[in-house]
Coordinates of C-alpha atoms in Angstrom, one line a residue:
X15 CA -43.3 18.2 14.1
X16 CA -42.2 18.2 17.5
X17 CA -44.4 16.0 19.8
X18 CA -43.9 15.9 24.1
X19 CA -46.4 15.9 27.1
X20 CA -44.9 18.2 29.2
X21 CA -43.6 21.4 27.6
X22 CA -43.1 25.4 27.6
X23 CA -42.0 26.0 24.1
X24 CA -41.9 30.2 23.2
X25 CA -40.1 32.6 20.7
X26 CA -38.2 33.4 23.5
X27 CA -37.2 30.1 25.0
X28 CA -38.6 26.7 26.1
X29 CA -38.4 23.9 29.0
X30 CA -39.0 20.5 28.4
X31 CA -39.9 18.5 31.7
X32 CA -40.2 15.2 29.5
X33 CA -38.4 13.5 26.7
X34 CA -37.7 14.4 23.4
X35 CA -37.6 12.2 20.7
X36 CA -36.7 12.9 16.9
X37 CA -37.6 10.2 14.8
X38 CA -37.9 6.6 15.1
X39 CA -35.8 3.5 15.0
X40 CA -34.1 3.2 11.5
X41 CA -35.8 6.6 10.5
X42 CA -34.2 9.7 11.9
X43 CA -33.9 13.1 11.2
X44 CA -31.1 16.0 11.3
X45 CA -30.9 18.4 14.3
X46 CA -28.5 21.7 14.8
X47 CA -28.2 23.5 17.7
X48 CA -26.4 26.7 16.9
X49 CA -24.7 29.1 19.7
X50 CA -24.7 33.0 19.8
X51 CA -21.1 33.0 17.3
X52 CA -21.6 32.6 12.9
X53 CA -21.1 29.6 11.9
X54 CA -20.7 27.3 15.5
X55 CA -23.2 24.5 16.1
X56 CA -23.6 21.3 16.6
X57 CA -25.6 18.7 14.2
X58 CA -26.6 15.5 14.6
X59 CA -26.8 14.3 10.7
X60 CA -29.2 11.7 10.5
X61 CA -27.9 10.6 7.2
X62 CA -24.1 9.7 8.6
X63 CA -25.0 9.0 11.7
X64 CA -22.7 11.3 13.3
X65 CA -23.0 13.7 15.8
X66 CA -20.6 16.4 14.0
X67 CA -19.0 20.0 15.6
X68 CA -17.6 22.5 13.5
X69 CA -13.9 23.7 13.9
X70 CA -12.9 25.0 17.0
X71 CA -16.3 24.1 18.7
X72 CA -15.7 22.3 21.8
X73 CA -17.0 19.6 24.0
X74 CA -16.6 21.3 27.5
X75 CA -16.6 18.8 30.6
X76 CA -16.2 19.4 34.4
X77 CA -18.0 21.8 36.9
X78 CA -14.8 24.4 36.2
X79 CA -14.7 24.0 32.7
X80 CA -11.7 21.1 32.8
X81 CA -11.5 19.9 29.6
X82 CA -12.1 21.5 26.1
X83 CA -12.3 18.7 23.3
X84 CA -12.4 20.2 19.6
X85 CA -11.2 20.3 16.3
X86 CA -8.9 23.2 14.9
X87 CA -9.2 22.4 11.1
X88 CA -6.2 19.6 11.2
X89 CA -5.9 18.5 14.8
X90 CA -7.5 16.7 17.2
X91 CA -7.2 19.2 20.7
X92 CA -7.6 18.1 24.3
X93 CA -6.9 20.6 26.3
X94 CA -6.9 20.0 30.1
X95 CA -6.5 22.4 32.7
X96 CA -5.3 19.2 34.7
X97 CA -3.6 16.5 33.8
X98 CA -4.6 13.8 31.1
X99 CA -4.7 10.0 32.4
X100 CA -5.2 7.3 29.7
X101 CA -6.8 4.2 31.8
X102 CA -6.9 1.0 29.7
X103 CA -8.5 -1.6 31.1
X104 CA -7.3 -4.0 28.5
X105 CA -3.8 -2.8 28.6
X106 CA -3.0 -1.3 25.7
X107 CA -2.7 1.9 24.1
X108 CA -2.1 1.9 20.0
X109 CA -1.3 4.0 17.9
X110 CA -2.3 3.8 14.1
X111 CA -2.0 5.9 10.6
X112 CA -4.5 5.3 7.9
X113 CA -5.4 2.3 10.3
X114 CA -2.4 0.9 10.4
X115 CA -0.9 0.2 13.8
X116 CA 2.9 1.7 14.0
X117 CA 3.0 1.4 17.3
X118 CA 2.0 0.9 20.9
X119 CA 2.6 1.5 24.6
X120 CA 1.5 -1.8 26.5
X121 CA 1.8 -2.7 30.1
X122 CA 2.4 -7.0 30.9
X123 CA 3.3 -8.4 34.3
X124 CA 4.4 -5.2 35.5
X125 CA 6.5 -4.1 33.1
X126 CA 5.4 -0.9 30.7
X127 CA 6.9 -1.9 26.7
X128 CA 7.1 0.5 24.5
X129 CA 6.5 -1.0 21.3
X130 CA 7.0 -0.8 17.2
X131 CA 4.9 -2.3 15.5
X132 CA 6.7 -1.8 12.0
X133 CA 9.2 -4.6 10.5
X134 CA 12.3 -2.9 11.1
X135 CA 10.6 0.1 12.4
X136 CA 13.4 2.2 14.5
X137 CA 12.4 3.5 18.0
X138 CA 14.0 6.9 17.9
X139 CA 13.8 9.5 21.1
X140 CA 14.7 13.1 19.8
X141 CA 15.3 16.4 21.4
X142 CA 16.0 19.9 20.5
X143 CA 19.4 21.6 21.3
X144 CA 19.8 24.7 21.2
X145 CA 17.0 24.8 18.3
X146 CA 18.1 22.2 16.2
X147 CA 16.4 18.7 16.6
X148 CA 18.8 15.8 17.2
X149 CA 18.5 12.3 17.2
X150 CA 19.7 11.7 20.7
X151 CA 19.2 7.9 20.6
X152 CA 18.2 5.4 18.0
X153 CA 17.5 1.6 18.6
X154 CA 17.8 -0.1 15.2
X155 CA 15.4 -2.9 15.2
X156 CA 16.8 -4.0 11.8
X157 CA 20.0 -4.7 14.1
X158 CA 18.2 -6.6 17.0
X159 CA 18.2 -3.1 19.0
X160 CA 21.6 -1.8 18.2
X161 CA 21.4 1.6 20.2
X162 CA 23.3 4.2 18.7
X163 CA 23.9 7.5 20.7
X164 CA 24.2 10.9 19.6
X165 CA 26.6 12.1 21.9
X166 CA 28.3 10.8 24.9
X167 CA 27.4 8.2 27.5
X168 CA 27.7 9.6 31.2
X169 CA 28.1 7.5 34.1
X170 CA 28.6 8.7 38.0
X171 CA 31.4 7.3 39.8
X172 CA 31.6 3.3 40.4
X173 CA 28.7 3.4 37.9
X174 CA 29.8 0.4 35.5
X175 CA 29.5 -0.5 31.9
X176 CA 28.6 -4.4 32.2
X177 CA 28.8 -7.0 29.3
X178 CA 28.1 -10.2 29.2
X179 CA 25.1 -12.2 30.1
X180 CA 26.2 -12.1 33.5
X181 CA 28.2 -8.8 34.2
X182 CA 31.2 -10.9 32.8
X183 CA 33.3 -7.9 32.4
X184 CA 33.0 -4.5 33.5
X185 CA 34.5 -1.1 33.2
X186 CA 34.2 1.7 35.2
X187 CA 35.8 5.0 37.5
X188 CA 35.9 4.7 40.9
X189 CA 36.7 8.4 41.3
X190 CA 40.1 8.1 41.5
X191 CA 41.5 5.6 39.6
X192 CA 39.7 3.9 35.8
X193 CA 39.3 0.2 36.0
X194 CA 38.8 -2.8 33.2
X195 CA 38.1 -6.2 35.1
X196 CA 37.3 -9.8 34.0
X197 CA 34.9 -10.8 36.5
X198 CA 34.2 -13.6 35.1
X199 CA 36.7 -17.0 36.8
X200 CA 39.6 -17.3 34.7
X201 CA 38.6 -14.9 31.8
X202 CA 41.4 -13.7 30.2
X203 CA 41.7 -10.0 29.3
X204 CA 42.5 -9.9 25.3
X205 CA 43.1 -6.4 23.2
X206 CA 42.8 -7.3 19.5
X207 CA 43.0 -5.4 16.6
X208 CA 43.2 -5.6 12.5
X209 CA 46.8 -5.8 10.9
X210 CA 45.9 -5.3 7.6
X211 CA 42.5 -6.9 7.3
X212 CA 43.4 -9.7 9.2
X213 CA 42.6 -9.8 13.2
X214 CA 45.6 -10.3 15.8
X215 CA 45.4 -10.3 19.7
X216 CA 48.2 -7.7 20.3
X217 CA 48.1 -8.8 24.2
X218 CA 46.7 -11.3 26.1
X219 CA 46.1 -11.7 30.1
X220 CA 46.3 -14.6 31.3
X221 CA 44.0 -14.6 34.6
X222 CA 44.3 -18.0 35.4
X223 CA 47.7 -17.6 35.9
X224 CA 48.5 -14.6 37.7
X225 CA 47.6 -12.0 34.9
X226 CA 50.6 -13.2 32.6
X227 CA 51.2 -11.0 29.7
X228 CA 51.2 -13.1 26.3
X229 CA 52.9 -11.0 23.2
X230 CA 52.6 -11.5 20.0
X231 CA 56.1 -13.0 18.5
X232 CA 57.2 -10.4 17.1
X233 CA 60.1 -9.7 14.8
X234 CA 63.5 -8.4 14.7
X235 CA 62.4 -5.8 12.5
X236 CA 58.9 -5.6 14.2
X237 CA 59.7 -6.1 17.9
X238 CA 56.5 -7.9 20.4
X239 CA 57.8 -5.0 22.5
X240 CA 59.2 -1.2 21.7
X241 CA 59.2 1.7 22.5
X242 CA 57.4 4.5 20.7
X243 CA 59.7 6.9 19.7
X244 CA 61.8 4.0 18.1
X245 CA 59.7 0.8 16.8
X246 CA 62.2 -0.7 15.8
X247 CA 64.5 -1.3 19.1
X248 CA 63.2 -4.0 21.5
X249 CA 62.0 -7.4 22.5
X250 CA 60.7 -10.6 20.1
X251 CA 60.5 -14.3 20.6
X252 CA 61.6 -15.9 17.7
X253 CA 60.9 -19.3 19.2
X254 CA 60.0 -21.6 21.6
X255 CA 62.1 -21.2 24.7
X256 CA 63.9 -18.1 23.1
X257 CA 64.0 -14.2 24.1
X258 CA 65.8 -11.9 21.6
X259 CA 66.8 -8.2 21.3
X260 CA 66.7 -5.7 18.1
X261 CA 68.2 -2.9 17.7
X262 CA 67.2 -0.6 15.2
X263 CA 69.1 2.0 12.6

C-alpha cells in the first residue's frame, strides 16, 4: 500500500511532490529499485537493515560523475576521477583484518607516524624491479627498528652518515677526498676486530693527544706492524719502553 498527499503515480512514471514513507518505526519493509541492466538494483532489506547494491553497481557522486563507489565481487572500489583525501578529524586512520587492528597512519603534534600495531609486526616498504617484487627496506620491530636495506645506501656529497646521540661520529665524501671523524672532544678513533672469537682493537687513535697511533704488541713472529706481502718482517713492542724488529724466513 503506498500512502502520500501529493502524487502523479502511472504505468509509465510518477512524481512525488511529498514524502514517502515505507513502514513505521520498528516495522519496515523491503524496497528494490532496479535500473534498465538484468540483475542491477538497489534494496533496502528491511530484515538486515541494510541498504545493499549488487556487484559492480555503483554509488555515483558529483555534478560530473566524480566518484564511482561499488563492489566488484571481492573488492571494495573507489574510483575517483580526482584525487582521494582522507580528513580525520580525530586523527587517525586504522587499518584492521577480521577486526583486528594491524596498523595505522596517525598524525600527533605535527608529526605523521606510521604505525604497527602487531607485537613484533615488521614495517616493510616493497617495490618491483624490473618485475620481481623486492623488499627494499625492512624495520624489524622485534630488533627495536633494526633497518635492513636491500641494496645500497646513496648519499650526495658532504651528505654524512652520523652516529651517536649527538652526531658523535660521522662519515662522509666531500667529493674529493672520504672522511671518518670523531667529532666528539677527545673521542678516540678505535678499529676492532675478532681474532678467533675473541675481540682485539687492532689500532687505536688517540685524539686527545694529537691522533697517536696505539698498536697492538705484537710478536716477533706476529709483528704490531708488516707489511703485506711479508707478515712476518716488521715492528713489535715486546715491552714497556721497548721497540723491536722481526725478520722473517
Amino acid at each position: 500500500v503506498l500512502t502520500t498527499t501529493a502524487a502523479t503515480v502511472s504505468n509509465g512514471g510518477g512524481q512525488f511532490n511529498g514524502g514517502i514513507v515505507v513502514g513505521v518505526n520498528d516495522t519496515g519493509y523491503d524496497v528494490k529499485m532496479f535500473g534498465d541492466t538484468s540483475g542491477k538494483y538497489m534494496e533496502w532489506d528491511a530484515s538486515e537493515d541494510i541498504l545493499f547494491f549488487r556487484d559492480n553497481t555503483a554509488i555515483r557522486m558529483g555534478n560530473g560523475s566524480d566518484v564511482n563507489l561499488f563492489s566488484d565481487g571481492a573488492n571494495f572500489v573507489i574510483d575517483a576521477t580526482g584525487d582521494i583525501i582522507l580528513d580525520a578529524g580525530g586523527d587517525d586512520i586504522t587499518f584492521k583484518t577480521g577486526g583486528t587492528e594491524f596498523g595505522s597512519i596517525f598524525h600527533t603534534s605535527n608529526n605523521l607516524y606510521l604505525n604497527s600495531a602487531i607485537s613484533d609486526g615488521n614495517i616493510i616498504l616493497r617495490g618491483n624491479d624490473g618485475g620481481s617484487f623486492i623488499n627494499a627496506l625492512i624495520l624489524d620491530m622485534s630488533a627495536a627498528g633494526k633497518a635492513t636495506f636491500n641494496s645500497h645506501v646513496a648519499l650526495g656529497d658532504s651528505n654524512q652518515v652520523q652516529l651517536g646521540a649527538d652526531a658523535d661520529m660521522i662519515i662522509y665524501h666531500d667529493g674529493t677526498s672520504n672522511y671518518v671523524q670523531a667529532a666528539k672532544l677527545d673521542s678516540d678513533l678505535i678499529f676492532r676486530g675478532n681474532d678467533g672469537g675473541a675481540g682485539v682493537n687492532a689500532l687505536q687513535l688517540d685524539m686527545s693527544n694529537g691522533g697517536q697511533a696505539l698498536f697492538v704488541d705484537g710478536t716477533a713472529a706476529l709483528p704490531a706492524i708488516s707489511n703485506q706481502g711479508d707478515v712476518n718482517t716488521g715492528i713489535f713492542f715486546p715491552a714497556a719502553d721497548t721497540l723491536a724488529f722481526a725478520e722473517g724466513g
